[in-house]
PDB file of C-alpha atoms in Angstrom:
ATOM      1  CA  MET D   1     195.964 125.434 137.640  1.00 91.00           C
ATOM      2  CA  THR D   2     194.300 126.237 140.936  1.00 96.00           C
ATOM      3  CA  ALA D   3     192.449 129.417 141.868  1.00 98.00           C
ATOM      4  CA  TYR D   4     194.055 131.358 144.705  1.00 98.00           C
ATOM      5  CA  THR D   5     193.519 134.629 146.489  1.00 98.00           C
ATOM      6  CA  ALA D   6     196.772 136.318 147.469  1.00 98.00           C
ATOM      7  CA  THR D   7     196.518 138.982 150.129  1.00 98.00           C
ATOM      8  CA  VAL D   8     199.248 141.609 150.083  1.00 98.00           C
ATOM      9  CA  GLU D   9     199.499 143.793 153.182  1.00 98.00           C
ATOM     10  CA  VAL D  10     201.512 146.950 152.580  1.00 98.00           C
ATOM     11  CA  ARG D  11     202.592 149.071 155.524  1.00 97.00           C
ATOM     12  CA  LEU D  12     205.087 151.845 156.128  1.00 97.00           C
ATOM     13  CA  LYS D  13     208.443 150.694 157.448  1.00 97.00           C
ATOM     14  CA  HIS D  14     209.042 151.291 161.122  1.00 93.00           C
ATOM     15  CA  GLY D  15     210.248 154.865 161.587  1.00 93.00           C
ATOM     16  CA  VAL D  16     208.582 156.311 158.484  1.00 96.00           C
ATOM     17  CA  LEU D  17     206.212 159.080 159.537  1.00 95.00           C
ATOM     18  CA  ASP D  18     202.531 158.525 158.794  1.00 96.00           C
ATOM     19  CA  PRO D  19     200.727 161.872 159.106  1.00 96.00           C
ATOM     20  CA  GLU D  20     197.449 160.370 157.880  1.00 95.00           C
ATOM     21  CA  ALA D  21     197.390 157.740 160.636  1.00 97.00           C
ATOM     22  CA  GLU D  22     198.382 160.379 163.168  1.00 97.00           C
ATOM     23  CA  THR D  23     195.510 162.614 162.081  1.00 98.00           C
ATOM     24  CA  THR D  24     193.081 159.689 162.246  1.00 98.00           C
ATOM     25  CA  GLY D  25     194.272 158.816 165.758  1.00 98.00           C
ATOM     26  CA  ARG D  26     193.862 162.408 166.914  1.00 98.00           C
ATOM     27  CA  ALA D  27     190.421 162.651 165.376  1.00 98.00           C
ATOM     28  CA  LEU D  28     189.379 159.542 167.340  1.00 98.00           C
ATOM     29  CA  GLU D  29     190.707 161.135 170.526  1.00 98.00           C
ATOM     30  CA  ARG D  30     188.725 164.279 169.811  1.00 98.00           C
ATOM     31  CA  LEU D  31     185.631 162.059 169.533  1.00 98.00           C
ATOM     32  CA  GLY D  32     186.375 160.842 173.077  1.00 98.00           C
ATOM     33  CA  PHE D  33     188.086 157.521 172.333  1.00 98.00           C
ATOM     34  CA  GLU D  34     191.136 156.511 174.341  1.00 97.00           C
ATOM     35  CA  LEU D  35     193.902 154.836 172.364  1.00 97.00           C
ATOM     36  CA  GLU D  36     197.646 154.368 172.612  1.00 97.00           C
ATOM     37  CA  ASP D  37     198.562 154.310 168.958  1.00 97.00           C
ATOM     38  CA  LEU D  38     197.076 153.861 165.505  1.00 98.00           C
ATOM     39  CA  ARG D  39     198.758 152.467 162.406  1.00 97.00           C
ATOM     40  CA  ALA D  40     197.320 152.245 158.910  1.00 97.00           C
ATOM     41  CA  ALA D  41     198.078 149.772 156.142  1.00 98.00           C
ATOM     42  CA  ASP D  42     196.817 148.943 152.667  1.00 97.00           C
ATOM     43  CA  LEU D  43     195.423 145.560 151.814  1.00 98.00           C
ATOM     44  CA  PHE D  44     195.229 144.165 148.285  1.00 98.00           C
ATOM     45  CA  GLU D  45     193.410 140.924 147.550  1.00 97.00           C
ATOM     46  CA  VAL D  46     194.454 139.498 144.214  1.00 98.00           C
ATOM     47  CA  ASP D  47     192.554 136.598 142.652  1.00 98.00           C
ATOM     48  CA  LEU D  48     194.873 134.613 140.422  1.00 97.00           C
ATOM     49  CA  ASP D  49     195.399 131.144 138.994  1.00 97.00           C
ATOM     50  CA  ALA D  50     198.680 129.335 139.656  1.00 97.00           C
ATOM     51  CA  GLU D  51     200.198 125.860 139.704  1.00 97.00           C
ATOM     52  CA  SER D  52     200.749 125.974 143.468  1.00 97.00           C
ATOM     53  CA  ALA D  53     200.304 128.177 146.511  1.00 97.00           C
ATOM     54  CA  ASP D  54     204.033 128.925 146.409  1.00 97.00           C
ATOM     55  CA  GLY D  55     203.730 130.010 142.790  1.00 97.00           C
ATOM     56  CA  ALA D  56     200.817 132.304 143.650  1.00 98.00           C
ATOM     57  CA  ALA D  57     202.744 133.809 146.578  1.00 98.00           C
ATOM     58  CA  GLU D  58     205.777 134.410 144.410  1.00 98.00           C
ATOM     59  CA  ARG D  59     203.720 136.176 141.750  1.00 98.00           C
ATOM     60  CA  ALA D  60     201.972 138.327 144.358  1.00 98.00           C
ATOM     61  CA  GLY D  61     205.370 139.197 145.832  1.00 98.00           C
ATOM     62  CA  GLU D  62     206.514 140.393 142.404  1.00 98.00           C
ATOM     63  CA  MET D  63     203.360 142.504 142.109  1.00 98.00           C
ATOM     64  CA  ALA D  64     204.217 144.095 145.449  1.00 98.00           C
ATOM     65  CA  GLU D  65     207.816 144.775 144.377  1.00 97.00           C
ATOM     66  CA  ARG D  66     206.814 146.242 141.045  1.00 97.00           C
ATOM     67  CA  LEU D  67     203.692 148.218 141.854  1.00 98.00           C
ATOM     68  CA  LEU D  68     201.760 147.690 145.092  1.00 98.00           C
ATOM     69  CA  ALA D  69     204.539 148.705 147.471  1.00 98.00           C
ATOM     70  CA  ASN D  70     207.399 151.165 147.368  1.00 97.00           C
ATOM     71  CA  PRO D  71     210.325 149.124 148.749  1.00 93.00           C
ATOM     72  CA  THR D  72     212.058 152.286 149.949  1.00 95.00           C
ATOM     73  CA  ILE D  73     209.381 153.100 152.496  1.00 97.00           C
ATOM     74  CA  HIS D  74     207.119 150.040 152.660  1.00 98.00           C
ATOM     75  CA  ASP D  75     207.261 146.527 154.053  1.00 98.00           C
ATOM     76  CA  TYR D  76     204.835 143.995 152.654  1.00 98.00           C
ATOM     77  CA  GLU D  77     203.527 140.593 153.604  1.00 98.00           C
ATOM     78  CA  VAL D  78     201.929 138.054 151.287  1.00 98.00           C
ATOM     79  CA  THR D  79     199.492 135.347 152.374  1.00 98.00           C
ATOM     80  CA  VAL D  80     197.780 132.924 150.005  1.00 98.00           C
ATOM     81  CA  GLU D  81     194.527 130.987 150.272  1.00 97.00           C
ATOM     82  CA  GLU D  82     192.749 128.698 147.874  1.00 97.00           C
ATOM     83  CA  ARG D  83     189.692 130.350 146.509  1.00 92.00           C
TER      84      ARG D  83
ATOM     85  CA  MET U   1     193.296 146.783 182.168  1.00 91.00           C
ATOM     86  CA  THR U   2     194.986 144.730 179.452  1.00 96.00           C
ATOM     87  CA  ALA U   3     196.779 146.043 176.380  1.00 98.00           C
ATOM     88  CA  TYR U   4     195.160 144.999 173.104  1.00 98.00           C
ATOM     89  CA  THR U   5     195.655 145.656 169.437  1.00 98.00           C
ATOM     90  CA  ALA U   6     192.384 145.879 167.544  1.00 98.00           C
ATOM     91  CA  THR U   7     192.606 145.473 163.786  1.00 98.00           C
ATOM     92  CA  VAL U   8     189.816 147.086 161.795  1.00 98.00           C
ATOM     93  CA  GLU U   9     189.546 146.035 158.159  1.00 98.00           C
ATOM     94  CA  VAL U  10     187.454 148.424 156.105  1.00 98.00           C
ATOM     95  CA  ARG U  11     186.339 147.438 152.626  1.00 97.00           C
ATOM     96  CA  LEU U  12     183.793 148.636 150.116  1.00 97.00           C
ATOM     97  CA  LYS U  13     180.481 146.803 150.219  1.00 97.00           C
ATOM     98  CA  HIS U  14     179.912 144.305 147.467  1.00 93.00           C
ATOM     99  CA  GLY U  15     178.664 146.137 144.384  1.00 93.00           C
ATOM    100  CA  VAL U  16     180.225 149.507 145.180  1.00 96.00           C
ATOM    101  CA  LEU U  17     182.546 150.491 142.347  1.00 95.00           C
ATOM    102  CA  ASP U  18     186.226 150.801 143.212  1.00 96.00           C
ATOM    103  CA  PRO U  19     187.953 152.676 140.368  1.00 96.00           C
ATOM    104  CA  GLU U  20     191.251 152.777 142.269  1.00 95.00           C
ATOM    105  CA  ALA U  21     191.401 148.988 142.599  1.00 97.00           C
ATOM    106  CA  GLU U  22     190.366 148.646 138.959  1.00 97.00           C
ATOM    107  CA  THR U  23     193.176 150.956 137.868  1.00 97.00           C
ATOM    108  CA  THR U  24     195.684 149.049 140.004  1.00 98.00           C
ATOM    109  CA  GLY U  25     194.551 145.746 138.516  1.00 98.00           C
ATOM    110  CA  ARG U  26     194.865 147.108 134.978  1.00 98.00           C
ATOM    111  CA  ALA U  27     198.305 148.531 135.705  1.00 98.00           C
ATOM    112  CA  LEU U  28     199.430 145.077 136.885  1.00 98.00           C
ATOM    113  CA  GLU U  29     198.096 143.562 133.673  1.00 98.00           C
ATOM    114  CA  ARG U  30     200.000 146.142 131.635  1.00 98.00           C
ATOM    115  CA  LEU U  31     203.130 145.039 133.499  1.00 98.00           C
ATOM    116  CA  GLY U  32     202.463 141.519 132.246  1.00 98.00           C
ATOM    117  CA  PHE U  33     200.830 139.960 135.320  1.00 98.00           C
ATOM    118  CA  GLU U  34     197.828 137.693 134.897  1.00 97.00           C
ATOM    119  CA  LEU U  35     195.097 138.115 137.476  1.00 97.00           C
ATOM    120  CA  GLU U  36     191.351 137.547 137.727  1.00 97.00           C
ATOM    121  CA  ASP U  37     190.405 140.335 140.075  1.00 97.00           C
ATOM    122  CA  LEU U  38     191.868 142.788 142.579  1.00 98.00           C
ATOM    123  CA  ARG U  39     190.181 144.287 145.614  1.00 97.00           C
ATOM    124  CA  ALA U  40     191.591 146.907 147.954  1.00 97.00           C
ATOM    125  CA  ALA U  41     190.860 147.499 151.626  1.00 98.00           C
ATOM    126  CA  ASP U  42     192.093 149.726 154.441  1.00 97.00           C
ATOM    127  CA  LEU U  43     193.566 148.299 157.598  1.00 98.00           C
ATOM    128  CA  PHE U  44     193.743 150.178 160.885  1.00 98.00           C
ATOM    129  CA  GLU U  45     195.638 148.768 163.861  1.00 97.00           C
ATOM    130  CA  VAL U  46     194.580 150.456 167.067  1.00 98.00           C
ATOM    131  CA  ASP U  47     196.520 149.913 170.292  1.00 98.00           C
ATOM    132  CA  LEU U  48     194.216 150.362 173.253  1.00 97.00           C
ATOM    133  CA  ASP U  49     193.753 149.288 176.866  1.00 97.00           C
ATOM    134  CA  ALA U  50     190.530 147.579 177.884  1.00 97.00           C
ATOM    135  CA  GLU U  51     189.086 145.305 180.587  1.00 97.00           C
ATOM    136  CA  SER U  52     188.578 142.443 178.147  1.00 97.00           C
ATOM    137  CA  ALA U  53     189.015 141.457 174.514  1.00 97.00           C
ATOM    138  CA  ASP U  54     185.264 141.926 174.039  1.00 97.00           C
ATOM    139  CA  GLY U  55     185.521 145.423 175.455  1.00 97.00           C
ATOM    140  CA  ALA U  56     188.375 146.243 173.090  1.00 98.00           C
ATOM    141  CA  ALA U  57     186.455 144.852 170.100  1.00 98.00           C
ATOM    142  CA  GLU U  58     183.369 146.855 171.045  1.00 98.00           C
ATOM    143  CA  ARG U  59     185.365 150.075 171.299  1.00 98.00           C
ATOM    144  CA  ALA U  60     187.096 149.437 167.968  1.00 98.00           C
ATOM    145  CA  GLY U  61     183.699 148.752 166.394  1.00 98.00           C
ATOM    146  CA  GLU U  62     182.473 152.134 167.628  1.00 98.00           C
ATOM    147  CA  MET U  63     185.582 153.763 166.138  1.00 98.00           C
ATOM    148  CA  ALA U  64     184.727 152.137 162.817  1.00 98.00           C
ATOM    149  CA  GLU U  65     181.105 153.305 162.988  1.00 97.00           C
ATOM    150  CA  ARG U  66     182.021 156.860 163.924  1.00 97.00           C
ATOM    151  CA  LEU U  67     185.132 157.520 161.852  1.00 98.00           C
ATOM    152  CA  LEU U  68     187.099 154.711 160.217  1.00 98.00           C
ATOM    153  CA  ALA U  69     184.330 153.428 157.952  1.00 98.00           C
ATOM    154  CA  ASN U  70     181.417 154.975 156.131  1.00 97.00           C
ATOM    155  CA  PRO U  71     178.559 152.568 156.911  1.00 93.00           C
ATOM    156  CA  THR U  72     176.753 153.582 153.707  1.00 95.00           C
ATOM    157  CA  ILE U  73     179.439 152.153 151.449  1.00 97.00           C
ATOM    158  CA  HIS U  74     181.783 150.162 153.714  1.00 98.00           C
ATOM    159  CA  ASP U  75     181.729 146.874 155.580  1.00 98.00           C
ATOM    160  CA  TYR U  76     184.191 146.450 158.408  1.00 98.00           C
ATOM    161  CA  GLU U  77     185.598 143.601 160.448  1.00 98.00           C
ATOM    162  CA  VAL U  78     187.231 143.873 163.858  1.00 98.00           C
ATOM    163  CA  THR U  79     189.742 141.381 165.261  1.00 98.00           C
ATOM    164  CA  VAL U  80     191.478 141.757 168.612  1.00 98.00           C
ATOM    165  CA  GLU U  81     194.781 140.431 169.927  1.00 97.00           C
ATOM    166  CA  GLU U  82     196.583 140.870 173.206  1.00 97.00           C
ATOM    167  CA  ARG U  83     199.597 143.074 172.746  1.00 92.00           C
TER     168      ARG U  83
END
């Protein structure tokens, strides 16, 4: 078994409204910052042991499907690094 | 002016308790997943125009200091890409 860190990035699908990100962007503008757009995402770093990087990525993908993301409104991306 | 996307990753400083991440990790374990640890972070992608990548990174860093992060409890990391 090897120790891996799987990073799961969870973001709203394109077209799903994100009022929180919109509010954050507007608040930055009110502070005087110029920006075109702001998007927010959640990042989960999961330390796990697996036989291979592919195995770790697969397990992290299942975690995203089952709990970390809501497949109806979210896309997610898994990357794996040895720890 | 060039169009950049600055990514600001905001995470709790080492040692600051994160009950939400702990709950998420425990929920995954209850679902039958084996993991060593889970950490959560917020990701902000800011589209902005700037003279240079350094200029864009500096501006995004100011956004983090003023609004996106709480310097008392958060560390943040800025990366910049041309859009």
